[in-house]
Coordinates of C-alpha atoms and ligand atoms in Angstrom, one line a residue:
M1 CA 55.9 -146.7 -72.1
I2 CA 52.3 -147.0 -70.9
R3 CA 52.8 -151.0 -71.1
Q4 CA 55.8 -150.9 -69.1
T5 CA 54.6 -148.9 -66.4
V6 CA 51.2 -150.8 -65.9
R7 CA 53.3 -153.9 -66.0
D8 CA 55.7 -152.7 -62.9
F9 CA 52.8 -151.5 -61.0
A10 CA 50.8 -155.0 -61.5
D11 CA 54.1 -156.9 -60.3
K12 CA 54.2 -154.4 -57.2
H13 CA 50.8 -153.8 -56.2
I14 CA 48.8 -156.8 -57.8
R15 CA 51.0 -159.9 -58.0
P16 CA 52.0 -160.5 -54.3
D17 CA 48.5 -160.3 -53.2
F18 CA 45.8 -161.5 -56.1
M19 CA 45.5 -165.2 -54.9
T20 CA 44.7 -163.9 -51.4
W21 CA 42.0 -161.5 -52.6
D22 CA 40.6 -164.0 -54.9
E23 CA 40.4 -166.7 -51.9
S24 CA 38.5 -164.1 -49.7
Q25 CA 36.9 -162.3 -52.2
E26 CA 38.0 -159.3 -51.0
F27 CA 37.9 -155.9 -52.9
P28 CA 41.3 -154.2 -52.9
H29 CA 40.1 -150.6 -52.5
H30 CA 43.7 -149.2 -52.2
V31 CA 44.8 -150.8 -55.6
F32 CA 42.1 -148.3 -57.1
K33 CA 43.3 -145.4 -55.5
A34 CA 47.0 -146.3 -56.6
L35 CA 45.6 -146.9 -60.1
G36 CA 44.1 -143.2 -59.9
E37 CA 47.3 -141.8 -59.0
L38 CA 48.8 -143.5 -62.1
G39 CA 45.9 -141.8 -64.2
L40 CA 44.4 -145.0 -65.4
M41 CA 41.1 -144.2 -63.7
G42 CA 40.3 -141.7 -66.3
V43 CA 42.5 -143.0 -69.3
L44 CA 39.9 -141.6 -71.8
V45 CA 38.9 -138.5 -69.9
P46 CA 40.1 -135.3 -71.0
E47 CA 42.7 -133.5 -69.0
S48 CA 40.5 -130.5 -68.6
Y49 CA 38.2 -132.9 -66.5
G50 CA 41.0 -134.2 -64.7
G51 CA 41.9 -137.4 -66.7
S52 CA 45.0 -138.8 -68.8
G53 CA 43.4 -137.9 -72.1
L54 CA 44.7 -140.8 -73.7
G55 CA 43.0 -142.7 -76.3
Y56 CA 41.4 -146.6 -76.7
I57 CA 44.9 -148.0 -77.9
E58 CA 46.6 -146.8 -74.5
Y59 CA 43.5 -147.9 -72.7
V60 CA 43.7 -151.6 -74.1
A61 CA 47.3 -151.8 -73.4
A62 CA 46.5 -150.8 -69.7
I63 CA 43.5 -153.0 -69.2
E64 CA 45.6 -156.0 -71.0
E65 CA 48.7 -155.9 -69.0
L66 CA 46.4 -155.3 -65.5
S67 CA 44.4 -158.9 -66.7
K68 CA 47.6 -160.7 -67.7
V69 CA 48.3 -160.9 -64.0
C70 CA 44.7 -160.3 -62.2
G71 CA 41.4 -160.2 -64.4
S72 CA 39.5 -159.0 -61.5
V73 CA 41.6 -155.6 -61.2
G74 CA 41.2 -155.4 -65.0
L75 CA 37.4 -156.2 -65.0
S76 CA 37.0 -153.4 -62.3
M77 CA 39.3 -150.8 -64.2
A78 CA 37.4 -151.3 -67.2
A79 CA 34.2 -151.0 -65.6
H80 CA 34.8 -147.8 -64.0
N81 CA 36.4 -146.3 -67.1
S82 CA 34.1 -147.2 -69.8
L83 CA 30.7 -147.5 -68.1
C84 CA 30.3 -145.0 -65.5
T85 CA 32.9 -142.8 -66.4
G86 CA 32.5 -143.4 -70.0
H87 CA 28.8 -142.6 -69.7
I88 CA 29.0 -138.9 -67.8
L89 CA 31.9 -138.0 -70.6
Q90 CA 29.8 -139.0 -73.4
F91 CA 26.4 -137.5 -72.3
G92 CA 26.8 -135.4 -69.7
N93 CA 26.4 -131.6 -69.8
E94 CA 29.5 -129.2 -68.7
E95 CA 28.0 -128.9 -65.0
Q96 CA 27.8 -132.7 -64.6
K97 CA 31.2 -133.4 -66.4
M98 CA 33.0 -131.1 -63.9
R99 CA 31.1 -132.0 -61.1
W100 CA 31.8 -135.9 -61.4
L101 CA 34.8 -136.5 -63.9
P102 CA 37.5 -135.2 -61.8
K103 CA 36.8 -137.1 -58.9
L104 CA 36.1 -140.4 -60.9
A105 CA 39.5 -139.6 -63.2
S106 CA 41.8 -139.2 -59.8
G107 CA 40.3 -142.6 -58.4
E108 CA 39.1 -140.6 -55.4
W109 CA 35.3 -141.8 -56.3
L110 CA 34.7 -145.3 -57.9
G111 CA 32.2 -145.5 -59.8
A112 CA 29.1 -148.2 -60.9
W113 CA 26.8 -148.5 -63.7
G114 CA 23.3 -150.5 -63.5
L115 CA 21.7 -151.8 -66.6
T116 CA 21.1 -155.2 -65.5
E117 CA 18.2 -156.4 -63.2
A118 CA 17.5 -159.9 -61.7
N119 CA 15.0 -160.7 -64.5
T120 CA 16.6 -158.7 -67.2
G121 CA 19.9 -159.1 -68.4
S122 CA 20.3 -159.8 -72.3
D123 CA 16.6 -158.2 -72.4
A124 CA 17.4 -155.0 -70.8
L125 CA 14.0 -153.4 -72.1
R126 CA 11.9 -155.1 -69.9
M127 CA 13.6 -153.4 -66.7
K128 CA 11.3 -152.8 -63.9
C129 CA 13.2 -150.2 -61.7
V130 CA 11.3 -147.1 -62.4
A131 CA 11.8 -143.4 -62.0
Q132 CA 8.5 -141.0 -61.8
K133 CA 9.0 -137.2 -62.0
D134 CA 8.1 -135.3 -58.8
G135 CA 8.2 -131.5 -59.4
D136 CA 11.9 -130.7 -60.1
H137 CA 13.0 -134.2 -58.8
W138 CA 12.7 -138.1 -59.5
I139 CA 11.7 -140.8 -57.3
L140 CA 13.5 -144.2 -57.8
N141 CA 12.4 -147.3 -56.9
G142 CA 13.4 -150.7 -57.9
A143 CA 16.8 -153.0 -57.6
K144 CA 19.9 -153.6 -60.3
N145 CA 21.8 -156.7 -59.9
W146 CA 25.3 -157.9 -61.0
I147 CA 26.6 -154.5 -60.6
T148 CA 30.5 -154.1 -60.6
H149 CA 31.0 -152.1 -57.7
G150 CA 27.0 -152.1 -56.6
I151 CA 28.4 -151.5 -52.8
S152 CA 31.4 -149.7 -53.3
G153 CA 30.9 -147.3 -55.9
N154 CA 30.6 -143.6 -55.0
V155 CA 28.8 -143.2 -57.6
A156 CA 26.5 -144.9 -60.2
V157 CA 25.0 -144.0 -63.4
V158 CA 21.3 -146.1 -63.3
L159 CA 19.2 -146.6 -66.0
A160 CA 15.4 -146.5 -65.0
R161 CA 12.2 -146.7 -67.1
T162 CA 10.5 -143.4 -67.5
G163 CA 8.1 -144.6 -70.4
E164 CA 6.4 -148.1 -71.4
L165 CA 7.7 -151.5 -71.2
L166 CA 9.6 -152.4 -73.9
D167 CA 9.8 -149.0 -75.6
S168 CA 13.4 -148.1 -76.3
H169 CA 12.5 -144.5 -75.9
G170 CA 10.8 -145.3 -72.5
I171 CA 14.4 -145.4 -70.5
T172 CA 16.6 -142.4 -68.9
A173 CA 19.8 -142.0 -67.3
F174 CA 20.6 -141.0 -64.1
V175 CA 23.6 -140.2 -61.7
V176 CA 22.9 -141.2 -58.2
E177 CA 25.6 -140.6 -55.3
R178 CA 26.3 -142.8 -52.6
G179 CA 24.7 -141.3 -49.3
T180 CA 21.5 -140.2 -51.2
P181 CA 18.7 -141.5 -48.7
G182 CA 17.0 -144.7 -50.2
F183 CA 19.8 -146.1 -52.1
S184 CA 22.0 -148.9 -50.4
G185 CA 23.7 -151.9 -51.8
G186 CA 22.7 -155.1 -51.7
K187 CA 23.5 -158.7 -52.1
K188 CA 27.0 -159.4 -53.0
E189 CA 27.7 -162.3 -55.1
N190 CA 29.7 -165.2 -54.6
K191 CA 31.5 -165.9 -58.0
L192 CA 33.3 -168.5 -59.7
G193 CA 36.2 -166.2 -60.9
M194 CA 36.9 -162.4 -61.0
R195 CA 36.4 -163.0 -56.9
A196 CA 38.2 -159.9 -56.2
S197 CA 36.2 -157.5 -58.5
E198 CA 32.9 -156.6 -56.6
T199 CA 29.5 -157.6 -58.0
A200 CA 26.5 -156.6 -55.8
E201 CA 23.2 -155.5 -56.3
M202 CA 22.0 -151.6 -55.9
I203 CA 18.6 -151.1 -54.3
F204 CA 16.3 -148.1 -54.6
E205 CA 13.5 -147.4 -52.1
D206 CA 12.0 -144.3 -52.8
C207 CA 15.1 -142.4 -54.0
R208 CA 14.8 -138.9 -54.6
I209 CA 17.2 -137.3 -56.8
P210 CA 17.4 -133.7 -58.5
D211 CA 16.5 -133.6 -62.0
S212 CA 19.8 -132.0 -62.6
N213 CA 21.4 -135.5 -62.0
R214 CA 19.6 -136.6 -65.1
L215 CA 21.7 -137.3 -68.2
G216 CA 20.6 -136.1 -71.4
N217 CA 17.1 -136.1 -72.5
V218 CA 14.0 -138.3 -71.0
G219 CA 14.0 -141.3 -73.0
D220 CA 17.3 -141.6 -74.1
G221 CA 19.0 -143.8 -71.7
F222 CA 18.6 -146.9 -73.8
I223 CA 20.1 -145.6 -76.8
Q224 CA 22.9 -144.0 -74.4
A225 CA 23.5 -147.4 -72.9
M226 CA 24.0 -149.2 -76.5
K227 CA 26.3 -146.4 -77.4
V228 CA 28.4 -146.8 -74.3
L229 CA 28.2 -150.7 -74.5
D230 CA 30.0 -150.2 -77.9
G231 CA 32.8 -148.7 -76.4
G232 CA 33.0 -151.0 -73.5
R233 CA 33.2 -154.0 -75.5
I234 CA 36.7 -153.0 -76.7
S235 CA 37.5 -152.9 -73.1
I236 CA 36.2 -156.5 -72.5
A237 CA 38.1 -157.6 -75.5
A238 CA 41.2 -156.3 -74.0
L239 CA 40.6 -157.9 -70.5
S240 CA 40.1 -161.0 -72.7
L241 CA 43.3 -160.6 -74.6
G242 CA 45.0 -160.3 -71.2
I243 CA 43.9 -163.1 -69.9
A244 CA 44.8 -165.1 -72.7
K245 CA 47.9 -163.9 -73.1
G246 CA 48.6 -164.4 -69.3
A247 CA 47.4 -167.9 -69.7
Y248 CA 49.3 -168.6 -72.9
E249 CA 52.7 -167.1 -71.5
A250 CA 52.4 -169.2 -68.2
A251 CA 51.7 -172.5 -70.6
L252 CA 54.8 -171.5 -72.7
K253 CA 57.2 -171.1 -70.0
Y254 CA 55.9 -174.5 -68.1
S255 CA 56.2 -176.3 -71.3
K256 CA 59.7 -176.0 -71.7
E257 CA 60.5 -176.4 -68.3
R258 CA 58.6 -179.7 -67.5
E259 CA 59.7 -182.6 -68.4
Q260 CA 58.4 -186.1 -69.0
F261 CA 59.7 -189.1 -70.9
G262 CA 63.2 -187.6 -70.4
Q263 CA 62.5 -184.5 -72.5
P264 CA 60.5 -181.1 -72.0
I265 CA 56.9 -181.6 -72.7
S266 CA 57.0 -178.7 -75.3
N267 CA 58.9 -181.4 -77.7
F268 CA 55.6 -183.3 -77.8
Q269 CA 53.6 -182.0 -81.3
A270 CA 50.6 -182.4 -79.3
I271 CA 51.6 -179.8 -76.8
A272 CA 53.5 -177.4 -79.6
F273 CA 50.4 -177.8 -81.3
K274 CA 48.1 -176.6 -78.7
L275 CA 50.9 -173.6 -78.3
A276 CA 50.6 -172.8 -82.1
D277 CA 46.6 -172.4 -81.9
M278 CA 46.9 -170.6 -78.7
A279 CA 49.4 -168.0 -80.4
T280 CA 47.4 -167.7 -83.5
R281 CA 44.2 -167.1 -82.0
I282 CA 45.8 -164.3 -79.5
E283 CA 47.1 -162.4 -82.4
A284 CA 43.9 -162.5 -84.0
A285 CA 42.0 -161.3 -81.6
E286 CA 44.6 -158.7 -80.7
L287 CA 44.2 -157.2 -84.1
L288 CA 40.5 -157.3 -84.1
T289 CA 40.7 -155.8 -80.7
L290 CA 43.1 -153.1 -82.1
Q291 CA 40.9 -152.4 -85.2
S292 CA 38.2 -151.5 -82.9
A293 CA 40.3 -149.2 -80.5
D294 CA 41.6 -147.4 -84.0
M295 CA 38.0 -147.1 -85.3
K296 CA 36.8 -145.5 -81.8
N297 CA 39.7 -143.2 -81.8
K298 CA 38.8 -141.8 -85.1
G299 CA 35.0 -141.3 -84.1
L300 CA 33.9 -144.2 -86.5
N301 CA 31.0 -146.4 -85.7
V302 CA 32.0 -149.4 -83.7
N303 CA 28.8 -151.4 -83.5
K304 CA 29.9 -154.3 -85.3
Q305 CA 33.7 -154.2 -85.0
S306 CA 33.7 -154.1 -81.0
A307 CA 30.9 -157.0 -81.0
M308 CA 33.4 -158.9 -83.1
A309 CA 36.4 -158.0 -80.8
K310 CA 34.4 -158.9 -77.9
Y311 CA 33.0 -162.1 -79.4
Y312 CA 36.1 -163.3 -80.6
A313 CA 38.6 -162.3 -77.8
S314 CA 36.5 -163.6 -75.0
E315 CA 36.1 -167.2 -76.9
V316 CA 39.9 -166.8 -77.5
S317 CA 40.6 -166.2 -73.8
V318 CA 38.4 -169.2 -72.6
Y319 CA 40.1 -171.5 -75.3
C320 CA 43.5 -170.5 -74.2
S321 CA 42.9 -170.9 -70.4
N322 CA 41.2 -174.1 -70.9
E323 CA 44.6 -175.2 -72.8
A324 CA 46.6 -173.8 -70.4
V325 CA 45.2 -176.1 -67.8
Q326 CA 45.9 -178.9 -69.9
I327 CA 49.5 -178.0 -70.8
F328 CA 50.0 -177.9 -66.9
G329 CA 48.5 -181.1 -66.2
G330 CA 47.5 -181.8 -62.7
Y331 CA 49.4 -178.7 -61.4
G332 CA 47.0 -176.8 -63.8
Y333 CA 44.2 -178.0 -61.3
T334 CA 45.8 -176.6 -58.5
K335 CA 46.0 -173.0 -57.1
D336 CA 49.8 -173.2 -56.6
F337 CA 50.0 -172.2 -60.7
P338 CA 48.1 -169.4 -62.3
A339 CA 46.4 -171.7 -64.9
E340 CA 43.6 -172.5 -62.6
K341 CA 42.8 -168.9 -62.0
F342 CA 42.8 -167.9 -65.6
Y343 CA 40.2 -170.6 -66.1
R344 CA 37.9 -169.6 -63.8
D345 CA 38.1 -165.7 -64.6
C346 CA 38.0 -166.0 -68.6
K347 CA 34.6 -167.0 -68.4
L348 CA 33.1 -163.8 -67.4
C349 CA 34.4 -162.4 -70.8
T350 CA 31.7 -164.3 -72.8
I351 CA 28.7 -163.1 -70.3
G352 CA 29.5 -159.6 -69.0
E353 CA 28.6 -156.5 -71.2
G354 CA 26.5 -159.0 -73.6
T355 CA 26.7 -162.6 -73.8
S356 CA 28.4 -164.2 -76.9
E357 CA 25.0 -165.0 -78.3
I358 CA 24.4 -161.2 -77.9
Q359 CA 27.5 -160.5 -79.8
K360 CA 26.2 -162.9 -82.4
L361 CA 23.0 -160.8 -82.8
V362 CA 24.6 -157.5 -82.9
I363 CA 27.1 -158.6 -85.7
S364 CA 24.6 -160.5 -87.9
R365 CA 22.1 -157.6 -87.6
A366 CA 24.9 -155.4 -89.1
V367 CA 26.1 -158.0 -91.8
L368 CA 22.4 -158.5 -92.7
K369 CA 21.5 -154.9 -93.2
A370 CA 24.9 -154.2 -95.3
Ligands
FAD401 C1 30.8 -160.2 -62.7 C2 29.8 -159.6 -63.5 C3 29.7 -158.5 -63.5 C4 28.9 -157.6 -63.9 N1 29.0 -156.4 -63.9 C5 27.7 -155.4 -64.8 C6 27.5 -154.1 -64.4 O1 28.6 -153.5 -64.1 N2 26.6 -153.5 -64.7 C7 25.4 -154.1 -65.5 O2 24.5 -153.3 -65.7 N3 25.8 -155.3 -65.3 C8 26.5 -156.2 -65.1 N4 26.5 -157.5 -65.3 C9 25.6 -158.3 -66.0 C10 26.0 -158.9 -67.4 O3 25.8 -157.7 -68.2 C11 24.7 -159.9 -67.4 O4 25.2 -161.1 -66.9 C12 24.8 -160.3 -69.1 O5 24.2 -159.2 -70.1 C13 23.9 -161.4 -69.4 O6 22.5 -161.2 -68.8 P1 22.1 -162.6 -67.9 O7 22.8 -162.6 -66.9 O8 20.7 -162.1 -67.2 O9 21.7 -163.5 -68.8 P2 20.4 -163.9 -69.6 O10 20.1 -162.6 -70.5 O11 19.3 -164.3 -68.6 O12 20.9 -165.0 -70.2 C14 21.1 -166.4 -70.3 C15 21.5 -167.0 -71.8 O13 20.2 -166.9 -72.5 C16 20.9 -166.2 -74.0 N5 20.3 -165.5 -74.6 C17 19.6 -164.5 -73.9 N6 18.8 -163.9 -74.9 C18 19.1 -164.5 -76.0 C19 18.7 -164.2 -77.5 N7 17.8 -163.1 -77.7 N8 19.1 -165.1 -78.3 C20 20.1 -166.0 -78.2 N9 20.4 -166.4 -76.8 C21 19.8 -165.4 -75.8 C22 22.5 -165.7 -73.3 O14 23.3 -165.6 -74.5 C23 22.7 -166.7 -72.1 O15 23.3 -167.6 -72.9 C24 27.9 -158.4 -64.7 C25 27.7 -159.9 -65.1 C26 28.6 -160.5 -64.0 C27 28.6 -162.0 -64.3

């Protein structure tokens, strides 16, 4: 039922305009308000905080269906739910949850989550953004880069240094509301794909926030962030799966319609075998993604499993999008057919929330420890 509802929503609110947003790099705010009305901006948030109170299987299905049509909408929805909202849900106290979750879950407010900086992506422990205690306040200075909703987010969870460089207990998480003096949006990135999902810098200049905006204990921020990413990676696996399926379904349909040498190109084994490889990899990616979603629902440790799902599904989305362009031939290289956009969007999946190389680090550490 959720799948069908999201499918209908995407057909009505996203399909007619997604290429226009992509071309102009426009962030479609109204889509996220509408997603809020549908309950998709607080999928995992309990009903007592204004959310839908659903689990990870439903969450995966919703992201997948959005991403089959437009990866940008899938990415923004995933970042809002898993990162900003997810961090407050997992580590906020009761007062903080009551303060921010209802606004985020309803889609009234859009969330951002800032870990990455210009010089620290994979190597987040070297972050320079600093928070200094000043009585019952903290003063934030520095910048966060590559942040989904870095300009449009109404509220951001920000990871800042409160201790020594490279100390995993030297980072703390804070919530900063838009409009707080000293907090501003910076450069918006001009991207290869996911162009309708806003990616921008967040700047903090003597930004003063109350201690009541601190999430959890001083020094717990890095460990919190790694746990948030464990769940977030399931959403990037779902995003990847949606793109892979979208590319595959478009290519399958086209292969039966396009004729060369007096017959549909799907009659050629070279094309049929591409479809077989795509279908097989998609099913394997789906099983890994659903396995990690199921484990997460059961409260199990998904560190290795979500890294495996994210790593495999993201590489499958790149594989399938590449093969889809090939099956479309010259038409696949134009903006008149969907393959071209899947091909540009999919690459983000092997980079965001930890690159494929970093997923392999996580997986190999778990495998070697066992
Ligand atoms: C569209 C988009 C949206 C994003 N949204 C957010 C967001 O909302 N919030 C946020 O905090 N961040 C966000 N990011 C940032 C993203 O998480 C980082 O880009 C990512 O973690 C990689 O960091 P980096 O770009 O600095 O690459 P680098 O860390 O510089 O990596 C460059 C290359 O080196 C490799 N590499 C690095 N270290 C190692 C190692 N130890 N072993 C092997 N290989 C290694 C990487 O795999 C990669 O191939 C977003 C990025 C994009 C593109």
